[in-house]
Amino acid sequence: MDLRVGVIGTGAIGEDHIRRLTNVITGVKVAAISDINAVKAKRIADKFGAKFYNTGEEVIEAPEVDAIVIASWDPTHAQYVIESIKAGKFVFCEKPLATSADDCKRIVQAEIVGGKQLVQVGFMRRYDRGYGQIKSVIENGEIGAPLILHCVHRNRIPGPKHTTEMNIKNSVIHEIDVLRWLLGEDYKTAQVLMPKCSSLSENGLQDPQIVLLETQSGIRIDIESFVNCQYGYDVQCEVVGETGTVRLPDPANVVMRSSGARSYEIFPDWMDRFVEAYDAELRQWVDAVKEGALKGPTAWDGYVACITSDACSEAREKGTIVSIFIPECPAFYK
Ligand code: NAP
């Protein structure tokens, strides 16, 4: 029987996930849809044969909905995740799990009280082939112990609501999660350096930024966050180990020789760059929900990422190095 999913949020990624759940992944259908922008949500509901609801809460309560996908704006995530837990329904929440560690903590507490893991967070880089290969290289000891990581996260242009704080809380949060997953350890300190601001930056956005993290064992990480780089969506990651290095490959694209140059296209945005990871992530989630036990990034992973991104925000505001305190992971999540 098909899993019947309710989707809250029909913006860029919401509509893409609805397409994916309808046309790419088998054994699932989108049964209900809601967005604060009712006109857009109704159009998408009609296009994909789903029922439109006025509010996210109604989607969560709908009897024809087995599980929830949250793809609405960041500040709405916590309330919808908690409502889904109360309704006893599995919920896939796009990153970030919430906009503060305190809200994530409320989610973790609600899930533990409910007694069952229902929440998965959309940290889809864990499903990317390149990051998976880097993880294998590290775990097989092929480059020795990791010592330093150099990362780049560039977007062509920022969205209309993007703020200085979101460079980390909405964007670098991907690196915060996937590097913790690669290395298998939490962070100890955070620092944020503010280089000269791009003259193309608008509305007071401070961009680019450099995030410096230190892990519990002393591995040093630098992440360039540049959301207005103009030329394309570019994600890079290099791990320097004791006996070698490993780096993320550039995504496969044809190489063109033309006009005296050799070139290949850089994807314009995340949707194309990580399409296979999004497919794999939601395919695994659908299968796991049907089996009754999730396997992907947990509410605890979302909480730890938010503790770290909150520390980065504090470090940027104060201009100092900030210590990061991660509580002991409860047995519930081990
Ligand atoms: P978007 O295009 O702005 O879409 C967000 C949608 O949520 C908009 O239609 C917005 O309506 C709607 N919305 C706002 N408040 C709502 C509410 N209370 N209830 C229901 N809908 C509400 O943004 P997006 O790029 O799709 O991002 C959506 C979420 O996905 C964000 O949390 C983002 O961090 C995440 N995301 C994750 C990835 C990834 O790589 N995993 C990639 C992209 C986005 P209005 O436009 O009318 O406000």
Coordinates of C-alpha atoms and ligand atoms in Angstrom, one line a residue:
M1 CA 0.0 0.0 0.0
D2 CA 1.2 3.5 -0.8
L3 CA 2.4 5.7 2.1
R4 CA 0.2 8.8 2.1
V5 CA 2.3 11.9 2.8
G6 CA 1.1 15.5 3.7
V7 CA 3.5 18.3 2.7
I8 CA 3.6 21.6 4.5
G9 CA 5.3 24.3 2.4
T10 CA 5.2 24.5 -1.4
G11 CA 8.1 26.8 -2.1
A12 CA 11.2 25.8 -4.0
I13 CA 12.1 22.6 -2.2
G14 CA 8.5 21.8 -1.2
E15 CA 7.4 21.6 -4.8
D16 CA 10.5 19.7 -5.7
H17 CA 9.9 17.1 -3.0
I18 CA 6.2 16.8 -4.1
R19 CA 7.4 16.1 -7.6
R20 CA 10.0 13.6 -6.3
L21 CA 7.4 11.8 -4.1
T22 CA 5.0 11.6 -7.0
N23 CA 7.2 10.9 -10.0
V24 CA 10.5 9.5 -8.8
I25 CA 9.8 7.4 -5.7
T26 CA 7.5 4.4 -5.7
G27 CA 5.2 3.2 -2.9
V28 CA 4.3 6.8 -1.8
K29 CA 1.8 9.5 -2.8
V30 CA 1.2 13.0 -1.7
A31 CA -2.3 13.1 -0.2
A32 CA -2.4 16.6 1.3
I33 CA -0.7 20.0 0.9
S34 CA -0.7 23.3 2.7
D35 CA 1.2 26.6 2.4
I36 CA 0.7 30.0 3.8
N37 CA 0.5 31.1 0.2
A38 CA -2.8 29.4 -0.5
V39 CA -3.0 30.3 -4.2
K40 CA 0.3 28.6 -5.0
A41 CA -0.5 25.6 -2.7
K42 CA -3.9 25.1 -4.4
R43 CA -2.3 25.1 -7.8
I44 CA 0.3 22.5 -6.8
A45 CA -2.4 20.4 -5.0
D46 CA -4.4 20.4 -8.3
K47 CA -1.4 19.6 -10.4
F48 CA -0.4 16.6 -8.2
G49 CA -3.9 15.4 -7.3
A50 CA -3.6 16.1 -3.6
K51 CA -6.1 17.7 -1.2
F52 CA -5.4 21.4 -0.2
Y53 CA -5.7 22.4 3.5
N54 CA -5.7 25.9 4.8
T55 CA -3.1 25.2 7.6
G56 CA -0.2 22.9 8.3
E57 CA -2.0 21.8 11.5
E58 CA -4.9 20.5 9.4
V59 CA -2.5 18.5 7.2
I60 CA -1.0 16.9 10.3
E61 CA -4.4 16.0 11.7
A62 CA -5.8 14.8 8.3
P63 CA -7.0 11.1 8.6
E64 CA -5.8 10.4 5.0
V65 CA -2.2 11.4 5.9
D66 CA 0.2 8.8 7.4
A67 CA 3.4 10.9 7.5
I68 CA 4.5 14.5 7.2
V69 CA 7.1 16.4 5.1
I70 CA 7.9 19.9 6.4
A71 CA 9.3 22.3 3.8
S72 CA 8.0 25.6 5.0
W73 CA 10.1 28.5 6.2
D74 CA 12.7 27.9 8.9
P75 CA 10.8 29.6 11.8
T76 CA 7.8 27.4 11.3
H77 CA 9.6 24.0 11.6
A78 CA 9.5 23.6 15.4
Q79 CA 5.8 24.1 15.8
Y80 CA 4.9 21.6 12.9
V81 CA 7.4 19.0 14.1
I82 CA 5.9 19.1 17.7
E83 CA 2.4 18.9 16.3
S84 CA 3.4 15.8 14.2
I85 CA 4.9 14.1 17.3
K86 CA 1.7 14.8 19.2
A87 CA -0.3 13.3 16.4
G88 CA 2.1 10.2 16.5
K89 CA 3.1 10.6 12.8
F90 CA 6.5 10.2 11.3
V91 CA 7.8 13.6 10.1
F92 CA 10.6 14.5 7.7
C93 CA 11.7 18.1 8.5
E94 CA 13.8 20.1 6.1
K95 CA 16.9 21.6 7.8
P96 CA 17.3 23.4 10.1
L97 CA 15.2 21.4 12.6
A98 CA 14.5 24.7 14.3
T99 CA 16.0 28.2 14.4
S100 CA 17.4 27.8 17.9
A101 CA 18.9 25.0 20.1
D102 CA 16.1 25.7 22.7
D103 CA 13.4 24.9 20.2
C104 CA 15.3 21.7 19.1
K105 CA 15.5 20.7 22.8
R106 CA 11.7 21.0 23.1
I107 CA 11.4 18.7 20.0
V108 CA 13.9 16.1 21.5
Q109 CA 12.0 16.2 24.8
A110 CA 8.6 15.7 23.1
E111 CA 10.0 12.8 21.1
I112 CA 11.5 11.1 24.1
V113 CA 8.2 11.6 26.1
G114 CA 6.3 10.1 23.1
G115 CA 8.6 7.1 23.4
K116 CA 9.3 6.6 19.6
Q117 CA 11.7 8.1 17.1
L118 CA 9.4 9.9 14.6
V119 CA 11.6 12.8 13.4
Q120 CA 14.1 12.8 10.5
V121 CA 16.0 16.0 9.5
G122 CA 16.8 16.8 5.9
F123 CA 20.6 16.7 6.1
M124 CA 20.7 15.2 2.6
R125 CA 24.5 15.6 2.1
R126 CA 24.8 12.3 4.1
Y127 CA 23.2 10.7 1.0
D128 CA 25.6 12.3 -1.5
R129 CA 27.9 9.8 -3.2
G130 CA 31.0 12.1 -2.8
Y131 CA 30.6 12.6 0.9
G132 CA 29.9 8.9 1.3
Q133 CA 33.2 8.1 -0.4
I134 CA 35.1 10.5 1.8
K135 CA 33.6 8.8 4.8
S136 CA 34.7 5.4 3.6
V137 CA 38.2 6.7 2.9
I138 CA 38.5 8.1 6.4
E139 CA 37.0 5.0 8.1
N140 CA 39.3 2.7 6.1
G141 CA 42.3 4.6 7.4
E142 CA 43.4 5.4 3.8
I143 CA 44.6 8.9 4.6
G144 CA 45.5 8.3 8.3
A145 CA 43.8 10.4 11.0
P146 CA 42.1 13.6 9.7
L147 CA 43.8 16.8 10.9
I148 CA 42.4 19.7 8.9
L149 CA 39.3 20.2 6.7
H150 CA 39.0 23.0 4.1
C151 CA 35.4 23.6 3.0
V152 CA 33.6 26.1 0.7
H153 CA 29.8 26.7 0.4
R154 CA 29.0 29.2 -2.2
N155 CA 25.5 30.2 -3.6
R156 CA 25.1 32.3 -6.8
I157 CA 22.7 34.8 -5.1
P158 CA 20.9 34.8 -1.7
G159 CA 17.1 34.4 -1.4
P160 CA 15.0 37.6 -0.8
K161 CA 14.7 36.9 3.0
H162 CA 18.4 35.9 3.5
T163 CA 20.1 37.5 6.5
T164 CA 23.7 37.6 7.9
E165 CA 22.7 35.1 10.6
M166 CA 21.3 32.7 7.9
N167 CA 24.7 32.2 6.3
I168 CA 25.4 29.9 9.2
K169 CA 21.9 28.9 10.6
N170 CA 20.4 28.1 7.2
S171 CA 23.5 27.4 5.0
V172 CA 26.6 26.3 6.8
I173 CA 24.4 24.1 9.0
H174 CA 24.8 21.6 6.2
E175 CA 28.6 21.5 6.8
I176 CA 28.1 21.5 10.5
D177 CA 26.1 18.3 10.2
V178 CA 27.9 16.5 7.4
L179 CA 31.4 17.1 8.8
R180 CA 30.4 15.8 12.3
W181 CA 29.0 12.8 10.5
L182 CA 32.2 12.3 8.5
L183 CA 34.5 12.6 11.5
G184 CA 32.2 11.0 14.1
E185 CA 32.8 13.6 16.7
D186 CA 31.2 16.8 18.1
Y187 CA 32.7 20.3 18.1
K188 CA 34.5 22.1 20.9
T189 CA 34.9 25.7 19.8
A190 CA 33.6 28.1 17.1
Q191 CA 34.9 31.4 15.7
V192 CA 33.6 33.5 12.8
L193 CA 35.8 35.8 10.8
M194 CA 34.3 38.6 8.7
P195 CA 36.3 39.4 5.6
K196 CA 35.8 42.5 3.5
C197 CA 32.1 42.5 2.5
S198 CA 31.2 42.0 -1.1
S199 CA 30.2 45.3 -2.7
L200 CA 27.4 43.3 -4.4
S201 CA 25.9 42.4 -1.0
E202 CA 22.5 44.1 -0.4
N203 CA 20.2 44.9 2.6
G204 CA 23.0 44.9 5.1
L205 CA 24.0 41.3 4.4
Q206 CA 27.5 40.6 5.7
D207 CA 28.9 38.3 3.2
P208 CA 31.2 36.3 2.8
Q209 CA 32.0 34.8 6.2
I210 CA 34.6 32.3 7.4
V211 CA 33.6 29.8 10.0
L212 CA 36.3 28.1 12.1
L213 CA 35.4 25.0 14.0
E214 CA 37.5 22.8 16.3
T215 CA 36.4 19.3 17.1
Q216 CA 36.7 17.5 20.4
S217 CA 39.9 15.8 19.3
G218 CA 41.4 19.1 18.0
I219 CA 40.7 18.7 14.2
R220 CA 40.6 22.2 12.7
I221 CA 37.9 23.1 10.1
D222 CA 37.6 26.2 7.9
I223 CA 34.4 26.9 6.0
E224 CA 34.0 29.8 3.6
S225 CA 30.3 30.8 3.4
F226 CA 29.6 33.1 0.4
V227 CA 26.0 33.3 -0.6
N228 CA 26.4 35.9 -3.3
C229 CA 29.3 34.6 -5.3
Q230 CA 27.5 35.3 -8.6
Y231 CA 29.0 32.4 -10.7
G232 CA 27.1 29.3 -9.5
Y233 CA 26.4 26.9 -6.6
D234 CA 29.8 25.5 -5.5
V235 CA 30.4 23.1 -2.6
Q236 CA 33.9 21.9 -1.9
C237 CA 35.4 19.8 0.9
E238 CA 39.0 18.6 1.4
V239 CA 40.1 16.5 4.3
V240 CA 43.8 16.6 5.1
G241 CA 45.0 13.4 6.9
E242 CA 48.3 12.2 8.4
T243 CA 49.3 10.3 5.2
G244 CA 47.1 11.8 2.4
T245 CA 44.2 13.9 1.5
V246 CA 40.7 13.3 0.0
R247 CA 38.4 15.8 -1.6
L248 CA 34.8 16.0 -2.9
P249 CA 34.8 15.6 -6.7
D250 CA 33.3 18.3 -8.9
P251 CA 29.9 17.1 -10.1
A252 CA 30.0 15.3 -13.4
N253 CA 29.3 17.5 -16.4
V254 CA 30.5 17.4 -20.0
V255 CA 33.8 19.1 -20.8
M256 CA 33.5 21.6 -23.6
R257 CA 36.3 22.9 -25.8
S258 CA 35.2 26.1 -27.5
S259 CA 36.4 29.6 -28.2
G260 CA 40.0 28.8 -27.1
A261 CA 38.9 27.5 -23.7
R262 CA 38.1 24.2 -22.0
S263 CA 35.2 24.4 -19.7
Y264 CA 32.3 22.6 -17.9
E265 CA 29.1 24.0 -16.4
I266 CA 28.9 24.7 -12.7
F267 CA 25.3 24.0 -11.5
P268 CA 23.3 27.2 -10.7
D269 CA 21.8 25.9 -7.5
W270 CA 21.5 23.1 -4.9
M271 CA 18.5 21.5 -6.7
D272 CA 20.6 20.2 -9.5
R273 CA 23.9 19.8 -7.6
F274 CA 22.4 17.4 -5.0
V275 CA 19.5 15.9 -7.0
E276 CA 20.7 12.3 -6.4
A277 CA 21.2 12.9 -2.7
Y278 CA 17.6 14.3 -2.3
D279 CA 16.2 11.3 -4.2
A280 CA 18.1 8.8 -2.1
E281 CA 17.2 10.6 1.2
L282 CA 13.5 10.6 0.6
R283 CA 13.5 7.1 -0.9
Q284 CA 15.1 5.8 2.3
W285 CA 12.8 7.8 4.4
V286 CA 9.7 6.4 2.7
D287 CA 10.9 2.8 3.0
A288 CA 11.9 3.3 6.7
V289 CA 8.5 4.9 7.6
K290 CA 6.8 1.9 6.0
E291 CA 9.0 -0.4 8.0
G292 CA 8.3 1.6 11.2
A293 CA 11.9 2.5 12.1
L294 CA 13.8 5.6 10.8
K295 CA 17.5 5.4 9.7
G296 CA 18.4 9.0 8.8
P297 CA 19.6 12.0 10.7
T298 CA 17.7 12.3 14.0
A299 CA 16.2 15.1 16.0
W300 CA 19.3 14.7 18.2
D301 CA 21.5 15.4 15.1
G302 CA 19.3 18.5 14.4
Y303 CA 19.7 19.6 18.0
V304 CA 23.5 19.2 18.0
A305 CA 23.7 21.1 14.7
C306 CA 21.6 24.0 16.2
I307 CA 23.7 24.1 19.4
T308 CA 26.8 24.5 17.1
S309 CA 25.2 27.1 14.8
D310 CA 23.9 29.1 17.8
A311 CA 27.6 29.1 19.1
C312 CA 28.7 30.3 15.7
S313 CA 26.2 33.2 15.7
E314 CA 27.3 34.2 19.2
A315 CA 31.0 34.0 18.0
R316 CA 30.2 36.3 15.1
E317 CA 28.3 38.8 17.2
K318 CA 30.9 38.9 20.0
G319 CA 34.0 38.6 17.7
T320 CA 35.4 35.9 20.0
I321 CA 36.1 32.2 20.1
V322 CA 33.1 30.5 21.8
S323 CA 33.1 27.2 23.5
I324 CA 30.5 24.6 22.4
F325 CA 28.8 22.4 25.1
I326 CA 27.1 19.4 23.7
P327 CA 25.1 17.4 26.3
E328 CA 25.5 13.6 26.5
C329 CA 23.4 11.9 23.8
P330 CA 20.4 10.2 25.5
A331 CA 20.3 6.4 25.2
F332 CA 17.0 6.9 23.2
Y333 CA 19.1 8.1 20.2
K334 CA 22.0 5.7 20.4
Ligands
NAP1 P1 10.8 29.1 -0.1 O1 10.9 28.9 -1.6 O2 10.7 30.5 0.4 O3 9.5 28.3 0.4 C1 9.1 28.3 1.7 C2 7.6 28.2 1.7 O4 7.0 28.2 3.0 C3 7.0 29.5 1.0 O5 6.0 29.1 0.1 C4 6.4 30.2 2.2 O6 5.3 31.1 1.8 C5 5.9 29.0 3.0 N1 5.6 29.4 4.4 C6 6.0 30.4 5.2 N2 5.4 30.3 6.4 C7 4.6 29.2 6.4 C8 3.7 28.6 7.3 N3 3.5 29.2 8.5 N4 3.0 27.5 6.9 C9 3.2 26.9 5.7 N5 4.0 27.5 4.8 C10 4.7 28.6 5.1 O7 12.0 28.4 0.6 P2 12.7 27.0 0.2 O8 14.0 27.2 -0.5 O9 11.7 26.1 -0.4 O10 13.0 26.4 1.7 C11 12.1 25.9 2.5 C12 12.7 25.1 3.6 O11 13.5 24.1 3.1 C13 13.7 26.0 4.5 O12 13.6 25.6 5.8 C14 15.1 25.7 3.9 O13 16.1 25.7 4.9 C15 14.9 24.2 3.5 N6 15.8 23.9 2.3 C16 16.6 22.8 2.4 C17 17.4 22.5 1.4 C18 18.4 21.3 1.5 O14 19.4 21.3 0.8 N7 18.1 20.4 2.4 C19 17.4 23.3 0.2 C20 16.5 24.3 0.2 C21 15.7 24.6 1.2 P3 5.7 32.6 1.5 O15 6.7 32.6 0.4 O16 4.4 33.2 1.1 O17 6.3 33.2 2.8

